[in-house]
Coordinates of C-alpha atoms in Angstrom, one line a residue:
Chain A
M1 CA -220.1 120.5 56.8
N2 CA -216.6 119.2 57.1
S3 CA -214.4 121.2 59.6
L4 CA -211.9 123.5 58.1
K5 CA -208.3 122.3 58.1
A6 CA -205.5 124.6 59.2
A7 CA -201.7 124.1 59.3
V8 CA -199.3 125.8 61.7
I9 CA -195.9 125.9 60.2
V10 CA -193.1 125.3 62.8
F11 CA -189.6 126.6 62.1
P12 CA -186.7 126.0 64.4
G13 CA -187.2 129.0 66.8
S14 CA -190.9 129.5 66.3
N15 CA -192.5 130.3 69.7
C16 CA -196.1 131.3 68.9
D17 CA -196.9 128.0 67.3
K18 CA -198.8 126.7 70.3
D19 CA -200.8 129.9 70.7
A20 CA -201.7 129.7 67.1
Y21 CA -202.8 126.0 67.5
F22 CA -204.9 127.0 70.5
A23 CA -206.5 130.0 68.8
L24 CA -207.4 128.0 65.7
K25 CA -208.8 125.1 67.7
T26 CA -210.8 127.5 69.8
N27 CA -212.3 128.8 66.5
G28 CA -213.3 125.4 65.3
F29 CA -210.4 124.5 63.0
K30 CA -208.9 121.1 62.7
V31 CA -205.2 122.0 63.3
Q32 CA -201.9 120.3 62.5
Y33 CA -198.3 121.3 62.9
V34 CA -196.2 121.2 59.8
W35 CA -192.4 121.1 60.2
H36 CA -190.2 123.4 58.2
D37 CA -188.7 120.6 56.1
F38 CA -192.0 119.5 54.7
S39 CA -191.8 119.7 51.0
K40 CA -195.1 118.2 49.7
M41 CA -198.3 119.8 48.7
L42 CA -200.0 121.6 51.5
D43 CA -203.6 120.3 51.6
Y44 CA -205.2 122.8 54.0
D45 CA -207.8 125.6 54.0
L46 CA -205.5 127.9 56.0
I47 CA -201.8 128.1 56.6
F48 CA -200.7 130.0 59.7
I49 CA -197.0 131.2 59.9
P50 CA -196.5 131.9 63.6
G51 CA -194.2 134.4 65.4
G52 CA -191.0 133.7 67.1
F53 CA -187.3 133.8 66.1
S54 CA -187.0 131.5 63.1
Y55 CA -183.4 130.3 62.7
G56 CA -182.5 132.7 65.6
D57 CA -183.3 135.7 63.3
Y58 CA -179.7 135.5 62.2
L59 CA -178.6 137.6 59.2
R60 CA -182.0 139.4 59.0
V61 CA -185.4 138.6 60.6
G62 CA -187.2 136.0 58.6
V63 CA -184.7 135.5 55.8
L64 CA -183.3 132.1 56.7
A65 CA -186.8 130.6 57.2
R66 CA -187.7 131.8 53.7
F67 CA -185.2 129.3 52.2
S68 CA -186.6 126.3 54.0
P69 CA -188.3 123.5 52.0
V70 CA -191.8 124.2 53.3
M71 CA -191.7 127.8 51.9
N72 CA -191.6 126.3 48.3
S73 CA -194.8 124.5 49.2
V74 CA -196.2 127.7 50.6
E75 CA -195.4 129.7 47.5
K76 CA -197.1 127.1 45.3
Y77 CA -200.1 127.1 47.7
V78 CA -200.4 130.9 47.3
L79 CA -199.9 130.9 43.5
K80 CA -202.5 128.2 43.0
K81 CA -204.9 129.9 45.4
R82 CA -205.6 126.8 47.4
G83 CA -206.6 128.7 50.5
L84 CA -205.6 131.5 52.8
I85 CA -202.2 132.3 54.4
I86 CA -201.7 134.4 57.6
G87 CA -198.3 135.4 58.9
V88 CA -198.0 137.0 62.3
C89 CA -195.0 138.9 63.6
N90 CA -192.0 136.7 62.5
G91 CA -194.5 135.1 60.1
F92 CA -195.1 138.5 58.5
Q93 CA -191.3 139.1 58.3
I94 CA -190.9 135.7 56.5
L95 CA -193.7 136.5 54.0
T96 CA -192.1 139.8 53.1
E97 CA -188.7 138.2 52.7
A98 CA -190.3 135.5 50.5
G99 CA -191.7 138.2 48.3
L100 CA -195.3 137.0 49.0
L101 CA -196.0 140.4 50.5
P102 CA -194.5 143.8 49.6
G103 CA -192.1 145.8 51.7
A104 CA -189.8 144.8 54.5
L105 CA -189.6 144.9 58.3
T106 CA -186.7 146.5 60.1
V107 CA -185.7 147.6 63.6
N108 CA -188.1 149.8 65.6
T109 CA -187.1 153.5 65.6
S110 CA -186.7 153.3 69.4
H111 CA -184.3 150.3 68.9
R112 CA -186.2 148.6 71.7
F113 CA -188.3 145.5 72.1
I114 CA -191.9 146.6 72.6
C115 CA -194.4 144.4 74.3
K116 CA -197.9 145.9 75.0
D117 CA -201.5 146.0 73.9
I118 CA -202.2 148.6 71.2
D119 CA -205.2 149.9 69.3
L120 CA -205.6 149.2 65.6
K121 CA -207.7 150.9 63.0
I122 CA -209.5 148.6 60.6
V123 CA -208.9 150.4 57.3
N124 CA -210.1 147.6 55.0
N125 CA -212.8 145.2 56.2
K126 CA -213.5 143.8 52.8
T127 CA -210.7 141.2 52.9
P128 CA -211.1 137.5 53.7
F129 CA -209.3 138.2 57.0
T130 CA -211.4 141.2 58.2
N131 CA -214.9 140.7 56.7
S132 CA -216.5 140.0 60.1
I133 CA -215.0 143.0 62.0
N134 CA -217.8 145.5 62.6
K135 CA -215.7 147.7 64.8
K136 CA -213.5 150.6 63.7
I137 CA -210.9 149.8 66.3
I138 CA -209.7 146.6 67.8
R139 CA -207.0 146.0 70.5
L140 CA -204.3 143.4 70.1
P141 CA -200.9 142.7 71.7
I142 CA -197.6 143.5 70.0
A143 CA -194.2 142.0 70.9
H144 CA -191.4 142.8 68.6
K145 CA -188.1 144.6 68.1
Y146 CA -188.2 144.4 64.3
G147 CA -191.7 145.6 63.5
R148 CA -191.1 148.8 61.6
F149 CA -192.8 148.2 58.2
F150 CA -191.1 149.9 55.3
S151 CA -192.3 150.1 51.7
L152 CA -192.1 152.4 48.8
K153 CA -195.5 154.0 48.1
K154 CA -195.6 152.6 44.6
D155 CA -195.2 149.0 45.9
I156 CA -198.4 149.0 47.9
A157 CA -202.0 149.8 46.8
E158 CA -204.4 151.6 49.1
D159 CA -206.7 148.6 49.4
Q160 CA -203.8 146.3 50.5
I161 CA -203.5 148.2 53.7
V162 CA -205.7 146.4 56.3
L163 CA -204.6 147.5 59.7
K164 CA -203.1 150.8 60.9
Y165 CA -201.7 151.7 64.4
V166 CA -203.7 154.3 66.2
E167 CA -200.5 155.4 67.8
N168 CA -197.5 154.2 65.8
P169 CA -195.3 152.4 68.2
N170 CA -192.4 151.5 66.0
G171 CA -192.1 154.0 63.2
S172 CA -193.9 152.0 60.5
F173 CA -194.4 153.6 57.1
E174 CA -197.9 155.3 57.1
D175 CA -198.7 153.6 60.5
I176 CA -199.1 150.3 58.7
A177 CA -199.6 147.3 61.0
G178 CA -201.0 144.7 58.6
I179 CA -201.3 144.2 54.8
V180 CA -202.6 141.8 52.2
N181 CA -201.2 140.9 48.8
K182 CA -202.9 141.9 45.6
D183 CA -204.9 138.7 45.4
M184 CA -206.0 139.1 49.0
N185 CA -205.1 135.5 49.9
V186 CA -202.0 136.4 52.0
F187 CA -202.2 138.5 55.2
G188 CA -199.3 139.7 57.2
L189 CA -199.5 141.6 60.5
M190 CA -197.2 142.5 63.4
P191 CA -199.9 142.3 66.2
H192 CA -200.8 138.9 67.6
P193 CA -204.5 137.9 67.2
E194 CA -203.7 134.4 68.4
R195 CA -202.7 135.9 71.8
A196 CA -206.1 137.5 72.2
C197 CA -208.8 134.9 71.7
T198 CA -210.1 133.8 75.1
Q199 CA -211.6 135.5 78.1
I200 CA -208.9 134.2 80.4
L201 CA -206.5 136.5 78.6
K202 CA -208.9 139.4 79.0
N203 CA -209.0 140.1 75.3
E204 CA -210.9 138.3 72.6
D205 CA -210.5 140.8 69.7
G206 CA -208.2 138.3 67.9
N207 CA -211.3 136.1 67.3
Y208 CA -212.7 138.8 64.9
I209 CA -209.9 137.8 62.5
F210 CA -210.3 134.0 62.9
R211 CA -214.1 134.4 62.5
S212 CA -213.6 136.4 59.3
I213 CA -211.3 133.7 57.9
R214 CA -213.9 131.0 58.8
R215 CA -216.7 133.0 57.2
Y216 CA -214.8 133.5 54.0
L217 CA -213.6 129.9 53.8
T218 CA -217.2 128.6 54.3
S219 CA -218.8 131.1 51.9
E220 CA -219.6 130.5 48.3
Q221 CA -217.1 133.1 47.4
F222 CA -214.3 130.6 48.3
V223 CA -213.5 128.1 45.6
R224 CA -210.8 125.7 46.5
N225 CA -208.2 125.0 43.7
Chain B
M1 CA -163.1 112.0 41.9
N2 CA -161.2 115.1 43.1
K3 CA -160.4 118.0 40.8
E4 CA -158.0 120.9 41.3
G5 CA -159.6 124.1 42.6
K6 CA -158.9 127.2 44.5
I7 CA -160.6 129.0 47.3
F8 CA -161.3 132.7 46.8
E9 CA -162.1 135.0 49.6
F10 CA -164.7 137.8 49.4
E11 CA -165.9 140.5 51.7
I12 CA -169.6 141.4 51.3
K13 CA -170.6 144.7 52.7
V14 CA -174.3 145.1 53.3
K15 CA -175.4 148.7 54.0
L16 CA -178.8 150.4 54.6
R17 CA -179.9 152.4 51.5
E18 CA -179.8 156.2 51.6
G19 CA -182.7 157.6 53.5
I20 CA -183.4 154.5 55.6
L21 CA -183.3 155.3 59.2
D22 CA -180.6 153.5 61.2
P23 CA -181.6 153.8 64.9
Q24 CA -178.4 152.0 66.0
G25 CA -176.3 154.6 64.1
T26 CA -178.4 157.4 65.4
A27 CA -178.0 156.3 69.0
T28 CA -174.2 155.9 68.6
Y29 CA -174.0 159.3 66.9
K30 CA -175.7 161.0 69.8
V31 CA -173.3 159.5 72.3
L32 CA -170.3 160.5 70.2
K33 CA -171.6 164.0 69.9
R34 CA -172.1 164.1 73.7
L35 CA -168.4 163.1 74.0
N36 CA -167.6 166.1 71.9
Y37 CA -166.3 164.2 68.8
P38 CA -166.6 166.1 65.6
V39 CA -168.8 163.4 64.1
E40 CA -171.3 164.2 61.3
D41 CA -173.0 160.9 60.8
V42 CA -172.9 157.2 61.9
R43 CA -174.2 154.3 59.9
F44 CA -173.8 150.6 60.7
N45 CA -173.0 148.1 58.0
K46 CA -172.7 144.4 58.0
S47 CA -169.6 142.8 56.8
I48 CA -169.7 139.1 55.8
K49 CA -166.7 137.0 54.7
L50 CA -167.3 134.2 52.2
L51 CA -164.8 131.6 51.1
I52 CA -165.8 130.2 47.7
K53 CA -164.4 127.1 46.1
E54 CA -164.3 127.6 42.3
N55 CA -162.1 127.1 39.2
N56 CA -161.3 130.8 38.7
S57 CA -161.8 134.2 40.2
Q58 CA -164.5 135.3 37.8
E59 CA -166.7 132.3 38.5
A60 CA -166.2 132.7 42.2
K61 CA -167.1 136.4 42.0
K62 CA -170.3 135.5 40.2
V63 CA -171.3 133.1 43.0
A64 CA -170.5 135.7 45.6
E65 CA -172.6 138.3 43.9
E66 CA -175.5 135.9 43.5
I67 CA -175.4 135.0 47.3
A68 CA -175.1 138.7 48.2
Y69 CA -178.1 139.5 46.0
K70 CA -180.4 136.6 46.8
V71 CA -179.6 135.9 50.5
L72 CA -177.4 138.4 52.2
S73 CA -179.2 141.6 51.4
N74 CA -182.9 142.7 51.2
P75 CA -183.2 145.1 48.2
V76 CA -186.1 147.0 49.8
L77 CA -183.8 148.2 52.6
E78 CA -180.2 147.5 51.7
D79 CA -177.4 147.8 49.1
F80 CA -174.4 145.5 48.9
E81 CA -170.8 145.7 47.7
V82 CA -168.7 142.6 46.8
R83 CA -164.9 142.8 47.1
E84 CA -162.4 140.1 46.4
I85 CA -159.6 140.0 48.9
T86 CA -156.6 139.9 46.6
N87 CA -154.0 137.2 47.0
G88 CA -156.3 135.8 49.7
Y89 CA -156.9 132.5 47.9
M90 CA -155.5 129.1 48.9
E91 CA -154.7 126.2 46.7
C92 CA -156.9 123.2 47.5
E93 CA -158.7 120.2 46.1
I94 CA -162.4 120.3 45.4
G95 CA -163.9 117.1 46.9
E96 CA -166.8 115.1 45.5

């Protein structure tokens, strides 16, 4: 079996790109960085949009990155269902700004930057990103000031909600921490699975997500377009 | 080739929609209340100034509205208002 190919998109200001690279490598992916001005077809099984402060988070979090050339390629990749997309933290914000996921992310109700490990309920384990999670609760780190998810109820279906906070840290709508799009090929979440995938960090729960992605991509269910 | 053109000035106000919590406003409101000001509510808006080079005011306004809609505001959270600053334009030449 050929090894799965993953791309980590790097924007000016991304700072979790190396963690993403490390986490994917640890989980057996062949990983490449892709710079934000790349405008050709993305030929990968998985696209990882990492956290950070793309374009300094000026104007609004994630919005300036959404207009960079690589995002046109990402949109085509999603529409043609070429593989899976995961956006973490700032990556999640970029995906909502691009309209690839519903809702928006805004400032925490506490108006503070929150950095800690939190418990997350797995509310849908039937997605390509969660199929190998056999636990009800996993623990992942969060680190954000603009993590309050907001959406109108009509814009998000029940099965699109994947992760919920056990104790809502930021005031997110319905305790939502992570969602997928209707086609279930795009996943956005505020917690950082890539920061929890080795024993040295005392937390390996992030691997459940990478393992799920691997399992889906190597299953017969996945047909590459 | 250069052609004659004008610069029009616009102010775009981006504000949080009704019902969306504004923690910055809430914190400021609490402080003002503590200082005994008769304040009923505080909301923070963004104000963005755009200078647009166009042939006439209507075309410039169309561009300003498009920018406000597509880039400056997020319709899930925010509304915007576009206002031309009258007599604010300057004669200039539009370059190549």
